[in-house]
PDB file of C-alpha atoms in Angstrom:
ATOM      1  CA  MET H  10       0.000   0.000   0.000  1.00 92.00           C
ATOM      2  CA  ILE H  11       1.175   3.539  -0.693  1.00 96.00           C
ATOM      3  CA  ASP H  12       1.453   6.181   2.008  1.00 97.00           C
ATOM      4  CA  VAL H  13       0.274   9.763   2.388  1.00 98.00           C
ATOM      5  CA  GLU H  14       3.686  11.275   1.565  1.00 98.00           C
ATOM      6  CA  TYR H  15       3.797   9.379  -1.719  1.00 98.00           C
ATOM      7  CA  VAL H  16       0.411  10.808  -2.701  1.00 98.00           C
ATOM      8  CA  ARG H  17       1.569  14.307  -1.764  1.00 98.00           C
ATOM      9  CA  LEU H  18       4.719  13.897  -3.873  1.00 98.00           C
ATOM     10  CA  LEU H  19       2.668  12.775  -6.867  1.00 98.00           C
ATOM     11  CA  ALA H  20       0.246  15.687  -6.384  1.00 98.00           C
ATOM     12  CA  ARG H  21       3.199  18.103  -6.526  1.00 98.00           C
ATOM     13  CA  TYR H  22       4.625  16.350  -9.600  1.00 98.00           C
ATOM     14  CA  ASN H  23       1.195  16.408 -11.270  1.00 98.00           C
ATOM     15  CA  ARG H  24       0.904  20.171 -10.847  1.00 98.00           C
ATOM     16  CA  TRP H  25       4.505  20.813 -11.915  1.00 98.00           C
ATOM     17  CA  MET H  26       4.124  18.786 -15.107  1.00 97.00           C
ATOM     18  CA  ASN H  27       0.768  20.335 -15.935  1.00 98.00           C
ATOM     19  CA  GLU H  28       2.168  23.843 -15.465  1.00 97.00           C
ATOM     20  CA  ARG H  29       5.103  23.074 -17.767  1.00 96.00           C
ATOM     21  CA  LEU H  30       3.003  21.386 -20.442  1.00 97.00           C
ATOM     22  CA  TYR H  31       0.314  24.065 -20.431  1.00 98.00           C
ATOM     23  CA  ALA H  32       2.982  26.776 -20.746  1.00 97.00           C
ATOM     24  CA  ALA H  33       4.504  25.034 -23.777  1.00 96.00           C
ATOM     25  CA  ILE H  34       1.143  24.214 -25.357  1.00 97.00           C
ATOM     26  CA  GLY H  35      -0.283  27.656 -24.625  1.00 97.00           C
ATOM     27  CA  ALA H  36       2.248  29.141 -27.044  1.00 95.00           C
ATOM     28  CA  MET H  37       0.950  26.955 -29.878  1.00 97.00           C
ATOM     29  CA  PRO H  38      -1.696  28.281 -32.282  1.00 97.00           C
ATOM     30  CA  ASP H  39      -5.197  27.114 -31.369  1.00 97.00           C
ATOM     31  CA  GLY H  40      -5.535  25.229 -34.635  1.00 97.00           C
ATOM     32  CA  GLU H  41      -2.425  23.201 -33.819  1.00 97.00           C
ATOM     33  CA  ARG H  42      -3.705  22.374 -30.323  1.00 97.00           C
ATOM     34  CA  LYS H  43      -7.024  21.230 -31.776  1.00 98.00           C
ATOM     35  CA  ARG H  44      -5.704  19.435 -34.862  1.00 97.00           C
ATOM     36  CA  ASP H  45      -6.600  15.744 -34.958  1.00 97.00           C
ATOM     37  CA  ARG H  46      -3.286  13.958 -34.571  1.00 97.00           C
ATOM     38  CA  GLY H  47      -4.639  10.415 -34.389  1.00 95.00           C
ATOM     39  CA  ALA H  48      -4.425  10.145 -30.608  1.00 95.00           C
ATOM     40  CA  PHE H  49      -7.111   8.321 -28.625  1.00 94.00           C
ATOM     41  CA  PHE H  50      -8.980  11.607 -28.068  1.00 96.00           C
ATOM     42  CA  GLY H  51      -7.751  13.049 -31.371  1.00 97.00           C
ATOM     43  CA  SER H  52      -6.101  16.325 -30.490  1.00 97.00           C
ATOM     44  CA  ILE H  53      -3.822  17.706 -27.804  1.00 98.00           C
ATOM     45  CA  HIS H  54      -6.692  19.897 -26.585  1.00 98.00           C
ATOM     46  CA  ARG H  55      -9.230  17.062 -26.336  1.00 97.00           C
ATOM     47  CA  THR H  56      -6.708  14.818 -24.563  1.00 97.00           C
ATOM     48  CA  LEU H  57      -6.002  17.542 -22.005  1.00 98.00           C
ATOM     49  CA  ALA H  58      -9.751  18.176 -21.574  1.00 97.00           C
ATOM     50  CA  HIS H  59     -10.299  14.468 -20.924  1.00 97.00           C
ATOM     51  CA  LEU H  60      -7.543  14.512 -18.334  1.00 97.00           C
ATOM     52  CA  VAL H  61      -9.142  17.445 -16.486  1.00 98.00           C
ATOM     53  CA  TRP H  62     -12.477  15.612 -16.599  1.00 97.00           C
ATOM     54  CA  ALA H  63     -10.915  12.412 -15.229  1.00 97.00           C
ATOM     55  CA  ASP H  64      -9.086  14.254 -12.450  1.00 98.00           C
ATOM     56  CA  ARG H  65     -12.310  16.040 -11.489  1.00 97.00           C
ATOM     57  CA  THR H  66     -14.262  12.768 -11.636  1.00 97.00           C
ATOM     58  CA  TRP H  67     -11.828  10.842  -9.424  1.00 97.00           C
ATOM     59  CA  LEU H  68     -11.396  13.738  -7.025  1.00 98.00           C
ATOM     60  CA  GLY H  69     -15.180  14.000  -6.775  1.00 97.00           C
ATOM     61  CA  ARG H  70     -15.337  10.329  -5.845  1.00 97.00           C
ATOM     62  CA  PHE H  71     -12.665  10.852  -3.207  1.00 98.00           C
ATOM     63  CA  THR H  72     -14.323  13.883  -1.643  1.00 97.00           C
ATOM     64  CA  GLY H  73     -18.002  13.041  -2.067  1.00 95.00           C
ATOM     65  CA  ARG H  74     -18.538  15.995  -4.450  1.00 94.00           C
ATOM     66  CA  PRO H  75     -19.263  14.306  -7.796  1.00 92.00           C
ATOM     67  CA  HIS H  76     -18.258  15.893 -11.064  1.00 92.00           C
ATOM     68  CA  PRO H  77     -21.506  16.145 -13.043  1.00 89.00           C
ATOM     69  CA  VAL H  78     -20.089  16.024 -16.580  1.00 88.00           C
ATOM     70  CA  PRO H  79     -20.750  12.776 -18.467  1.00 83.00           C
ATOM     71  CA  ALA H  80     -17.931  10.564 -19.677  1.00 85.00           C
ATOM     72  CA  TYR H  81     -15.255  11.302 -20.972  1.00 92.00           C
ATOM     73  CA  GLY H  82     -15.053  15.064 -20.921  1.00 91.00           C
ATOM     74  CA  ALA H  83     -13.107  15.639 -24.132  1.00 89.00           C
ATOM     75  CA  ASN H  84     -15.482  18.442 -25.140  1.00 93.00           C
ATOM     76  CA  GLU H  85     -16.075  19.932 -21.688  1.00 92.00           C
ATOM     77  CA  HIS H  86     -13.785  22.961 -22.208  1.00 95.00           C
ATOM     78  CA  PRO H  87     -13.715  23.884 -25.909  1.00 95.00           C
ATOM     79  CA  GLY H  88     -11.713  27.102 -25.404  1.00 97.00           C
ATOM     80  CA  TRP H  89      -8.049  27.149 -24.377  1.00 98.00           C
ATOM     81  CA  PRO H  90      -8.333  29.836 -21.650  1.00 98.00           C
ATOM     82  CA  ALA H  91     -11.186  27.974 -19.921  1.00 97.00           C
ATOM     83  CA  LEU H  92      -9.339  24.651 -20.152  1.00 98.00           C
ATOM     84  CA  ALA H  93      -6.112  26.149 -18.767  1.00 98.00           C
ATOM     85  CA  ALA H  94      -8.005  27.842 -15.923  1.00 98.00           C
ATOM     86  CA  GLU H  95      -9.820  24.621 -15.013  1.00 98.00           C
ATOM     87  CA  ARG H  96      -6.537  22.696 -15.079  1.00 98.00           C
ATOM     88  CA  GLU H  97      -5.055  25.161 -12.605  1.00 98.00           C
ATOM     89  CA  LEU H  98      -8.088  24.855 -10.312  1.00 98.00           C
ATOM     90  CA  ALA H  99      -8.094  21.063 -10.538  1.00 98.00           C
ATOM     91  CA  ASP H 100      -4.408  20.915  -9.626  1.00 98.00           C
ATOM     92  CA  ARG H 101      -5.020  23.199  -6.663  1.00 98.00           C
ATOM     93  CA  ASP H 102      -7.872  20.973  -5.506  1.00 98.00           C
ATOM     94  CA  ILE H 103      -5.762  17.812  -5.889  1.00 98.00           C
ATOM     95  CA  LEU H 104      -3.004  19.382  -3.806  1.00 98.00           C
ATOM     96  CA  GLU H 105      -5.537  20.410  -1.162  1.00 98.00           C
ATOM     97  CA  TRP H 106      -7.025  16.902  -1.082  1.00 98.00           C
ATOM     98  CA  ALA H 107      -3.566  15.337  -0.799  1.00 98.00           C
ATOM     99  CA  GLY H 108      -2.630  17.753   1.977  1.00 98.00           C
ATOM    100  CA  GLN H 109      -5.607  16.592   4.049  1.00 98.00           C
ATOM    101  CA  LEU H 110      -5.282  12.910   3.172  1.00 98.00           C
ATOM    102  CA  SER H 111      -5.069  10.318   5.962  1.00 98.00           C
ATOM    103  CA  SER H 112      -3.632   6.823   6.119  1.00 98.00           C
ATOM    104  CA  ASP H 113      -7.051   5.628   7.238  1.00 98.00           C
ATOM    105  CA  TRP H 114      -8.613   6.845   3.982  1.00 98.00           C
ATOM    106  CA  LEU H 115      -5.889   5.173   1.917  1.00 98.00           C
ATOM    107  CA  GLY H 116      -6.580   1.925   3.807  1.00 98.00           C
ATOM    108  CA  SER H 117     -10.319   2.091   3.170  1.00 98.00           C
ATOM    109  CA  THR H 118     -12.473   0.863   0.298  1.00 98.00           C
ATOM    110  CA  LEU H 119     -13.762   3.412  -2.203  1.00 98.00           C
ATOM    111  CA  GLU H 120     -17.228   2.796  -3.600  1.00 97.00           C
ATOM    112  CA  TYR H 121     -18.396   4.750  -6.629  1.00 95.00           C
ATOM    113  CA  ARG H 122     -20.619   4.583  -9.673  1.00 91.00           C
ATOM    114  CA  ALA H 123     -18.670   4.294 -12.945  1.00 90.00           C
ATOM    115  CA  ALA H 124     -19.179   6.963 -15.583  1.00 85.00           C
ATOM    116  CA  SER H 125     -18.824   4.371 -18.346  1.00 85.00           C
ATOM    117  CA  ASP H 126     -21.766   2.114 -17.445  1.00 89.00           C
ATOM    118  CA  ASN H 127     -23.284   3.573 -14.253  1.00 88.00           C
ATOM    119  CA  ARG H 128     -22.500   0.371 -12.327  1.00 94.00           C
ATOM    120  CA  ARG H 129     -21.372   0.484  -8.715  1.00 96.00           C
ATOM    121  CA  ARG H 130     -17.719  -0.372  -8.162  1.00 96.00           C
ATOM    122  CA  GLN H 131     -15.502  -0.977  -5.134  1.00 98.00           C
ATOM    123  CA  VAL H 132     -11.735  -0.618  -5.110  1.00 98.00           C
ATOM    124  CA  PRO H 133      -9.124  -0.157  -2.393  1.00 98.00           C
ATOM    125  CA  ALA H 134      -8.789   3.618  -1.958  1.00 98.00           C
ATOM    126  CA  TRP H 135      -5.004   3.511  -2.311  1.00 98.00           C
ATOM    127  CA  ILE H 136      -5.383   1.900  -5.747  1.00 98.00           C
ATOM    128  CA  ALA H 137      -7.866   4.600  -6.791  1.00 98.00           C
ATOM    129  CA  ALA H 138      -5.430   7.302  -5.623  1.00 98.00           C
ATOM    130  CA  THR H 139      -2.603   5.623  -7.531  1.00 98.00           C
ATOM    131  CA  HIS H 140      -4.825   5.460 -10.606  1.00 98.00           C
ATOM    132  CA  LEU H 141      -5.546   9.208 -10.428  1.00 98.00           C
ATOM    133  CA  PHE H 142      -1.848   9.961 -10.884  1.00 98.00           C
ATOM    134  CA  ASN H 143      -1.026   7.035 -13.187  1.00 98.00           C
ATOM    135  CA  HIS H 144      -3.837   8.063 -15.540  1.00 98.00           C
ATOM    136  CA  GLY H 145      -2.464  11.615 -15.625  1.00 97.00           C
ATOM    137  CA  THR H 146       1.032  10.389 -16.385  1.00 97.00           C
ATOM    138  CA  HIS H 147      -0.306   8.138 -19.142  1.00 97.00           C
ATOM    139  CA  HIS H 148      -2.152  10.920 -20.950  1.00 97.00           C
ATOM    140  CA  ARG H 149       0.568  13.530 -20.367  1.00 97.00           C
ATOM    141  CA  GLY H 150       2.941  11.053 -22.001  1.00 96.00           C
ATOM    142  CA  GLN H 151       0.672  10.970 -25.038  1.00 97.00           C
ATOM    143  CA  VAL H 152       0.458  14.768 -25.080  1.00 98.00           C
ATOM    144  CA  THR H 153       4.221  15.109 -24.677  1.00 97.00           C
ATOM    145  CA  THR H 154       4.716  12.962 -27.785  1.00 96.00           C
ATOM    146  CA  LEU H 155       2.148  14.962 -29.777  1.00 97.00           C
ATOM    147  CA  VAL H 156       3.699  18.260 -28.676  1.00 97.00           C
ATOM    148  CA  LYS H 157       7.193  17.081 -29.573  1.00 96.00           C
ATOM    149  CA  GLN H 158       5.939  15.933 -33.000  1.00 95.00           C
ATOM    150  CA  ALA H 159       4.484  19.446 -33.450  1.00 96.00           C
ATOM    151  CA  GLY H 160       7.970  20.890 -32.928  1.00 96.00           C
ATOM    152  CA  VAL H 161       7.533  22.104 -29.338  1.00 96.00           C
ATOM    153  CA  ASP H 162       9.979  20.936 -26.673  1.00 94.00           C
ATOM    154  CA  PRO H 163       8.082  20.064 -23.467  1.00 93.00           C
ATOM    155  CA  GLY H 164      11.326  19.851 -21.485  1.00 93.00           C
ATOM    156  CA  VAL H 165      12.316  17.287 -18.901  1.00 93.00           C
ATOM    157  CA  THR H 166       9.465  15.184 -17.523  1.00 94.00           C
ATOM    158  CA  ASP H 167      11.239  12.912 -15.046  1.00 95.00           C
ATOM    159  CA  LEU H 168      10.012  12.851 -11.448  1.00 95.00           C
ATOM    160  CA  PRO H 169      13.460  13.348  -9.902  1.00 95.00           C
ATOM    161  CA  TYR H 170      13.627  16.771 -11.607  1.00 95.00           C
ATOM    162  CA  LEU H 171      10.623  18.035  -9.669  1.00 95.00           C
ATOM    163  CA  PRO H 172      12.040  21.079  -7.831  1.00 94.00           C
ATOM    164  CA  GLY H 173      13.190  20.129  -4.366  1.00 93.00           C
ATOM    165  CA  VAL H 174      13.625  16.421  -5.098  1.00 94.00           C
ATOM    166  CA  ILE H 175      17.004  16.002  -6.790  1.00 89.00           C
ATOM    167  CA  ARG H 176      20.162  17.442  -5.300  1.00 90.00           C
ATOM    168  CA  VAL H 177      23.430  17.812  -7.188  1.00 87.00           C
ATOM    169  CA  VAL H 178      26.268  16.863  -4.858  1.00 91.00           C
ATOM    170  CA  ASP H 179      29.381  17.659  -6.898  1.00 89.00           C
TER     171      ASP H 179
END
């Protein structure tokens, strides 16, 4: 089982990576962000919108404040400024949730209704928390590839380069 500090580290990494990616992508023309590039959700923009939706959906399950948008959120924020603003708010809320997280919650069972088929599910809470961050890393990896193919350098993405984690000793 994971611990609270691990979740807090991943929440910090999540925000750091989102800030860096959104800064790089924000400089791209809107047409390039929205161009269908053959990804699962088509474009960079739709993939990022899905990721915001998923983060909001999982966080809603964790906090008891459901996200009311139907699956899979790729069209929830059609404009770049609204999407970027919602990403910033979602990251703030994830950090706040992680900051208040307890070992007891991680050791509990999460019960929720799936957006895909409306069936009730149960999963160990620590696995659901791990999935929140793993899902984000998965889709950011897709976006990083699409951005790089579009000629934009997203920079380093490795967890040890999160500010405050790695220390150069010589």
